mmCIF file of N, CA and C in Angstrom:
data_model
loop_
_atom_site.group_PDB
_atom_site.id
_atom_site.type_symbol
_atom_site.label_atom_id
_atom_site.label_comp_id
_atom_site.label_asym_id
_atom_site.label_seq_id
_atom_site.Cartn_x
_atom_site.Cartn_y
_atom_site.Cartn_z
ATOM 1 N N MET A 5 191.134 119.038 -63.044
ATOM 2 C CA MET A 5 191.466 119.999 -62.170
ATOM 3 C C MET A 5 192.883 120.410 -61.965
ATOM 4 N N MET A 6 193.622 118.907 -61.854
ATOM 5 C CA MET A 6 195.007 119.232 -61.636
ATOM 6 C C MET A 6 195.868 119.718 -62.688
ATOM 7 N N MET A 7 195.212 119.608 -63.811
ATOM 8 C CA MET A 7 195.872 120.205 -65.185
ATOM 9 C C MET A 7 195.960 121.765 -65.160
ATOM 10 N N TYR A 8 194.772 122.277 -64.196
ATOM 11 C CA TYR A 8 194.597 123.553 -64.196
ATOM 12 C C TYR A 8 195.267 124.347 -62.942
ATOM 13 N N ALA A 9 195.258 123.543 -62.139
ATOM 14 C CA ALA A 9 196.331 124.035 -61.225
ATOM 15 C C ALA A 9 197.784 123.627 -61.145
ATOM 16 N N ASN A 10 198.363 122.887 -62.098
ATOM 17 C CA ASN A 10 199.637 122.641 -62.014
ATOM 18 C C ASN A 10 200.304 123.938 -63.066
ATOM 19 N N LYS A 11 199.365 124.700 -63.958
ATOM 20 C CA LYS A 11 199.720 125.504 -64.812
ATOM 21 C C LYS A 11 200.643 126.472 -64.493
ATOM 22 N N LYS A 12 200.206 127.215 -63.542
ATOM 23 C CA LYS A 12 200.485 128.282 -62.588
ATOM 24 C C LYS A 12 201.730 128.166 -61.755
ATOM 25 N N ARG A 13 202.089 126.663 -61.440
ATOM 26 C CA ARG A 13 203.137 126.263 -60.373
ATOM 27 C C ARG A 13 204.545 126.053 -61.068
ATOM 28 N N ILE A 14 205.614 126.798 -60.495
ATOM 29 C CA ILE A 14 206.959 126.603 -60.941
ATOM 30 C C ILE A 14 207.920 126.118 -59.733
ATOM 31 N N ASN A 15 208.585 125.064 -60.677
ATOM 32 C CA ASN A 15 209.391 124.427 -59.644
ATOM 33 C C ASN A 15 211.114 124.998 -59.240
ATOM 34 N N LYS A 16 210.936 125.314 -58.112
ATOM 35 C CA LYS A 16 212.383 126.315 -57.939
ATOM 36 C C LYS A 16 213.203 125.360 -57.287
ATOM 37 N N GLU A 17 214.455 125.282 -57.806
ATOM 38 C CA GLU A 17 215.487 124.603 -57.355
ATOM 39 C C GLU A 17 216.988 125.524 -57.483
ATOM 40 N N PHE A 18 217.697 125.558 -55.936
ATOM 41 C CA PHE A 18 218.930 126.421 -56.137
ATOM 42 C C PHE A 18 220.028 125.414 -55.751
ATOM 43 N N ASN A 19 221.134 125.929 -56.185
ATOM 44 C CA ASN A 19 222.517 124.868 -55.883
ATOM 45 C C ASN A 19 223.304 125.598 -54.885
ATOM 46 N N TYR A 20 224.381 124.866 -54.057
ATOM 47 C CA TYR A 20 225.234 125.511 -53.321
ATOM 48 C C TYR A 20 225.953 126.581 -54.062
ATOM 49 N N ASP A 21 225.815 127.410 -53.382
ATOM 50 C CA ASP A 21 226.419 129.276 -53.851
ATOM 51 C C ASP A 21 225.829 130.043 -54.885
ATOM 52 N N ASP A 22 224.556 129.389 -54.796
ATOM 53 C CA ASP A 22 223.574 130.587 -55.765
ATOM 54 C C ASP A 22 223.522 131.739 -54.745
ATOM 55 N N LEU A 23 223.193 132.952 -55.387
ATOM 56 C CA LEU A 23 222.569 134.083 -54.750
ATOM 57 C C LEU A 23 221.228 134.229 -54.909
ATOM 58 N N VAL A 24 220.419 134.614 -53.608
ATOM 59 C CA VAL A 24 218.716 134.487 -53.646
ATOM 60 C C VAL A 24 218.823 135.645 -52.905
ATOM 61 N N TYR A 25 217.557 136.337 -53.134
ATOM 62 C CA TYR A 25 216.951 137.271 -52.396
ATOM 63 C C TYR A 25 216.056 136.519 -51.496
ATOM 64 N N LEU A 26 215.606 137.299 -50.295
ATOM 65 C CA LEU A 26 214.900 136.535 -49.189
ATOM 66 C C LEU A 26 213.543 137.728 -49.042
ATOM 67 N N LYS A 27 212.423 136.749 -49.009
ATOM 68 C CA LYS A 27 211.354 137.920 -48.833
ATOM 69 C C LYS A 27 210.865 137.490 -47.460
ATOM 70 N N ILE A 28 210.499 138.349 -46.432
ATOM 71 C CA ILE A 28 210.510 138.049 -44.935
ATOM 72 C C ILE A 28 209.183 138.961 -44.507
ATOM 73 N N GLN A 29 208.195 138.537 -43.474
ATOM 74 C CA GLN A 29 207.280 139.150 -42.944
ATOM 75 C C GLN A 29 207.769 140.610 -42.318
ATOM 76 N N PRO A 30 206.912 141.552 -42.162
ATOM 77 C CA PRO A 30 207.154 142.841 -41.750
ATOM 78 C C PRO A 30 207.859 142.758 -40.389
ATOM 79 N N TYR A 31 206.951 141.767 -39.385
ATOM 80 C CA TYR A 31 207.571 141.690 -38.159
ATOM 81 C C TYR A 31 209.049 141.198 -37.893
ATOM 82 N N LYS A 32 209.455 140.935 -38.927
ATOM 83 C CA LYS A 32 211.038 140.129 -38.925
ATOM 84 C C LYS A 32 211.831 141.125 -39.704
ATOM 85 N N GLN A 33 211.512 142.200 -40.241
ATOM 86 C CA GLN A 33 212.102 142.935 -40.862
ATOM 87 C C GLN A 33 213.091 143.775 -39.843
ATOM 88 N N HIS A 34 212.782 144.189 -38.803
ATOM 89 C CA HIS A 34 213.584 144.833 -37.670
ATOM 90 C C HIS A 34 214.977 144.309 -37.784
ATOM 91 N N SER A 35 215.216 142.736 -37.925
ATOM 92 C CA SER A 35 216.690 142.450 -37.676
ATOM 93 C C SER A 35 217.326 142.682 -38.799
ATOM 94 N N LEU A 36 216.609 143.050 -39.932
ATOM 95 C CA LEU A 36 217.507 143.048 -41.311
ATOM 96 C C LEU A 36 217.717 144.440 -41.686
ATOM 97 N N ALA A 37 216.542 145.480 -41.519
ATOM 98 C CA ALA A 37 216.723 146.880 -41.754
ATOM 99 C C ALA A 37 216.020 147.305 -40.721
ATOM 100 N N ASN A 38 216.112 148.887 -40.565
ATOM 101 C CA ASN A 38 215.489 150.029 -39.418
ATOM 102 C C ASN A 38 214.951 150.553 -40.351
ATOM 103 N N THR A 39 213.498 150.279 -40.646
ATOM 104 C CA THR A 39 213.103 151.357 -41.533
ATOM 105 C C THR A 39 211.573 151.533 -40.648
ATOM 106 N N PRO A 40 211.248 152.910 -40.129
ATOM 107 C CA PRO A 40 210.248 153.395 -39.325
ATOM 108 C C PRO A 40 208.649 152.911 -39.926
ATOM 109 N N PHE A 41 208.492 152.887 -41.247
ATOM 110 C CA PHE A 41 207.191 152.482 -41.793
ATOM 111 C C PHE A 41 207.167 151.228 -42.719
ATOM 112 N N HIS A 42 206.463 150.075 -42.311
ATOM 113 C CA HIS A 42 207.139 148.557 -42.962
ATOM 114 C C HIS A 42 206.274 148.857 -44.080
ATOM 115 N N LYS A 43 205.217 149.610 -44.708
ATOM 116 C CA LYS A 43 204.734 149.793 -45.950
ATOM 117 C C LYS A 43 205.589 150.263 -46.842
ATOM 118 N N LEU A 44 206.669 151.150 -46.336
ATOM 119 C CA LEU A 44 207.615 151.778 -47.485
ATOM 120 C C LEU A 44 208.978 150.869 -47.352
ATOM 121 N N SER A 45 209.199 149.695 -46.778
ATOM 122 C CA SER A 45 210.192 148.949 -46.633
ATOM 123 C C SER A 45 210.289 148.156 -47.956
ATOM 124 N N THR A 46 211.690 147.860 -48.093
ATOM 125 C CA THR A 46 211.774 146.745 -49.390
ATOM 126 C C THR A 46 211.222 145.404 -49.391
ATOM 127 N N LYS A 47 210.723 144.967 -50.347
ATOM 128 C CA LYS A 47 210.069 143.553 -50.212
ATOM 129 C C LYS A 47 210.970 142.502 -50.162
ATOM 130 N N TYR A 48 212.251 142.459 -51.061
ATOM 131 C CA TYR A 48 213.117 141.436 -50.814
ATOM 132 C C TYR A 48 214.461 141.979 -50.182
ATOM 133 N N TYR A 49 215.323 141.018 -49.455
ATOM 134 C CA TYR A 49 216.616 141.516 -48.800
ATOM 135 C C TYR A 49 217.489 140.440 -49.405
ATOM 136 N N GLY A 50 218.938 141.140 -49.726
ATOM 137 C CA GLY A 50 219.860 140.356 -50.157
ATOM 138 C C GLY A 50 220.773 140.935 -51.224
ATOM 139 N N PRO A 51 221.464 139.921 -51.987
ATOM 140 C CA PRO A 51 221.283 138.731 -52.312
ATOM 141 C C PRO A 51 222.009 138.066 -51.014
ATOM 142 N N TYR A 52 221.626 136.954 -50.836
ATOM 143 C CA TYR A 52 222.642 135.958 -49.887
ATOM 144 C C TYR A 52 222.735 134.745 -50.801
ATOM 145 N N LYS A 53 224.014 134.147 -50.108
ATOM 146 C CA LYS A 53 224.353 132.468 -50.615
ATOM 147 C C LYS A 53 223.601 131.543 -49.865
ATOM 148 N N VAL A 54 223.463 130.680 -50.848
ATOM 149 C CA VAL A 54 222.471 129.331 -50.322
ATOM 150 C C VAL A 54 224.067 128.470 -49.646
ATOM 151 N N ILE A 55 223.448 128.174 -48.594
ATOM 152 C CA ILE A 55 224.802 127.004 -47.924
ATOM 153 C C ILE A 55 224.212 125.638 -48.000
ATOM 154 N N GLU A 56 223.073 125.361 -48.023
ATOM 155 C CA GLU A 56 222.809 123.790 -48.018
ATOM 156 C C GLU A 56 221.380 123.664 -48.375
ATOM 157 N N ARG A 57 221.000 122.361 -49.030
ATOM 158 C CA ARG A 57 219.324 122.293 -48.913
ATOM 159 C C ARG A 57 219.021 121.302 -47.754
ATOM 160 N N ILE A 58 217.887 121.605 -47.888
ATOM 161 C CA ILE A 58 217.530 120.888 -46.324
ATOM 162 C C ILE A 58 216.340 120.124 -47.286
ATOM 163 N N GLY A 59 215.901 118.726 -47.115
ATOM 164 C CA GLY A 59 214.758 118.440 -47.650
ATOM 165 C C GLY A 59 214.773 118.671 -49.252
ATOM 166 N N LYS A 60 213.249 118.865 -49.525
ATOM 167 C CA LYS A 60 212.823 119.010 -50.941
ATOM 168 C C LYS A 60 212.637 120.464 -51.161
ATOM 169 N N VAL A 61 212.179 121.431 -50.039
ATOM 170 C CA VAL A 61 211.771 122.695 -50.176
ATOM 171 C C VAL A 61 212.338 123.649 -49.299
ATOM 172 N N ALA A 62 213.497 123.398 -48.563
ATOM 173 C CA ALA A 62 214.113 124.313 -47.469
ATOM 174 C C ALA A 62 215.378 124.456 -47.529
ATOM 175 N N TYR A 63 215.840 125.565 -47.718
ATOM 176 C CA TYR A 63 217.099 126.073 -47.954
ATOM 177 C C TYR A 63 217.799 126.561 -46.739
ATOM 178 N N ARG A 64 219.466 126.566 -46.351
ATOM 179 C CA ARG A 64 219.636 127.334 -45.403
ATOM 180 C C ARG A 64 220.683 128.622 -46.190
ATOM 181 N N LEU A 65 220.557 129.828 -45.780
ATOM 182 C CA LEU A 65 221.010 130.870 -46.071
ATOM 183 C C LEU A 65 222.270 131.463 -45.359
ATOM 184 N N ASP A 66 223.122 131.929 -45.888
ATOM 185 C CA ASP A 66 224.352 132.703 -45.123
ATOM 186 C C ASP A 66 224.088 134.093 -44.791
ATOM 187 N N LEU A 67 223.497 134.175 -43.676
ATOM 188 C CA LEU A 67 222.825 135.355 -43.384
ATOM 189 C C LEU A 67 223.838 136.068 -42.758
ATOM 190 N N LEU A 68 223.968 137.289 -42.205
ATOM 191 C CA LEU A 68 224.871 138.368 -41.495
ATOM 192 C C LEU A 68 224.741 137.626 -39.893
ATOM 193 N N ALA A 69 225.818 137.712 -39.243
ATOM 194 C CA ALA A 69 225.777 137.496 -37.805
ATOM 195 C C ALA A 69 225.108 138.269 -36.882
ATOM 196 N N LYS A 70 224.802 139.411 -36.999
ATOM 197 C CA LYS A 70 224.151 140.169 -36.529
ATOM 198 C C LYS A 70 222.143 140.037 -36.679
ATOM 199 N N THR A 71 221.979 139.391 -37.601
ATOM 200 C CA THR A 71 220.789 139.020 -37.912
ATOM 201 C C THR A 71 219.652 138.145 -36.560
ATOM 202 N N ARG A 72 218.861 138.324 -36.333
ATOM 203 C CA ARG A 72 218.316 137.289 -35.166
ATOM 204 C C ARG A 72 216.994 136.734 -35.759
ATOM 205 N N ILE A 73 217.073 136.186 -37.032
ATOM 206 C CA ILE A 73 216.195 135.125 -37.455
ATOM 207 C C ILE A 73 216.880 133.995 -38.051
ATOM 208 N N HIS A 74 215.902 133.105 -37.872
ATOM 209 C CA HIS A 74 216.448 131.636 -38.319
ATOM 210 C C HIS A 74 216.887 131.892 -39.735
ATOM 211 N N ASN A 75 217.880 130.866 -39.978
ATOM 212 C CA ASN A 75 218.260 130.925 -41.325
ATOM 213 C C ASN A 75 218.174 129.888 -42.392
ATOM 214 N N VAL A 76 216.833 128.987 -42.182
ATOM 215 C CA VAL A 76 216.230 128.165 -42.955
ATOM 216 C C VAL A 76 214.873 128.686 -43.436
ATOM 217 N N PHE A 77 215.078 128.599 -44.706
ATOM 218 C CA PHE A 77 213.782 129.232 -45.410
ATOM 219 C C PHE A 77 213.127 128.457 -46.227
ATOM 220 N N HIS A 78 211.698 128.273 -46.302
ATOM 221 C CA HIS A 78 211.019 127.696 -47.648
ATOM 222 C C HIS A 78 211.432 128.477 -49.051
ATOM 223 N N VAL A 79 211.357 127.470 -49.786
ATOM 224 C CA VAL A 79 211.774 127.742 -51.330
ATOM 225 C C VAL A 79 210.635 128.991 -51.917
ATOM 226 N N SER A 80 209.559 129.024 -51.398
ATOM 227 C CA SER A 80 208.583 130.203 -51.908
ATOM 228 C C SER A 80 208.955 131.590 -51.296
ATOM 229 N N LEU A 81 209.832 131.493 -50.321
ATOM 230 C CA LEU A 81 210.500 132.826 -49.732
ATOM 231 C C LEU A 81 211.693 133.265 -50.544
ATOM 232 N N LEU A 82 212.096 132.353 -51.519
ATOM 233 C CA LEU A 82 213.269 132.735 -52.218
ATOM 234 C C LEU A 82 213.127 133.303 -53.462
ATOM 235 N N LYS A 83 214.315 134.028 -54.097
ATOM 236 C CA LYS A 83 214.026 134.443 -55.622
ATOM 237 C C LYS A 83 215.537 134.680 -55.853
ATOM 238 N N LYS A 84 215.704 134.000 -57.195
ATOM 239 C CA LYS A 84 216.917 133.723 -57.616
ATOM 240 C C LYS A 84 217.638 135.135 -57.991
ATOM 241 N N HIS A 85 218.783 135.443 -57.991
ATOM 242 C CA HIS A 85 219.261 136.874 -58.308
ATOM 243 C C HIS A 85 220.150 136.600 -59.354
ATOM 244 N N HIS A 86 219.455 137.273 -60.182
ATOM 245 C CA HIS A 86 220.404 137.518 -61.789
ATOM 246 C C HIS A 86 221.267 138.699 -62.173
ATOM 247 N N GLY A 87 222.734 138.763 -62.044
ATOM 248 C CA GLY A 87 223.553 139.423 -62.322
ATOM 249 C C GLY A 87 224.811 139.223 -61.613
ATOM 250 N N SER A 88 225.681 140.044 -61.563
ATOM 251 C CA SER A 88 227.208 139.937 -60.996
ATOM 252 C C SER A 88 227.704 140.393 -59.612
ATOM 253 N N HIS A 89 226.893 141.412 -59.017
ATOM 254 C CA HIS A 89 227.441 141.817 -57.783
ATOM 255 C C HIS A 89 227.260 140.933 -56.634
ATOM 256 N N GLY A 90 227.977 141.075 -55.816
ATOM 257 C CA GLY A 90 228.333 140.172 -54.602
ATOM 258 C C GLY A 90 226.856 140.026 -53.721
ATOM 259 N N VAL A 91 227.512 139.329 -52.406
ATOM 260 C CA VAL A 91 226.858 139.219 -51.485
ATOM 261 C C VAL A 91 226.285 140.398 -50.318
ATOM 262 N N SER A 92 225.319 141.069 -49.882
ATOM 263 C CA SER A 92 225.145 141.879 -49.162
ATOM 264 C C SER A 92 225.945 141.497 -47.920
ATOM 265 N N GLU A 93 226.535 142.718 -47.367
ATOM 266 C CA GLU A 93 227.202 142.655 -46.121
ATOM 267 C C GLU A 93 227.096 143.742 -44.919
#
């Protein structure tokens, strides 16, 4: 059984200064973006820089100062940024 379960699993790891997108719950989105309808809001926010790795599955991100959410996120909520454009401000 373990073989079938592990087929779909992907080990994600990010390094210092990597750019990642952040997926957050609809009730937390009001601190990153002001949208009246949560169904129409974006799914991923960012890209943000990875500041440090905390344990095996948590990362601290360089969020904006005005955001009112905690800056440590589980690896399952992060998606690697591909491309050359910079950090959102």
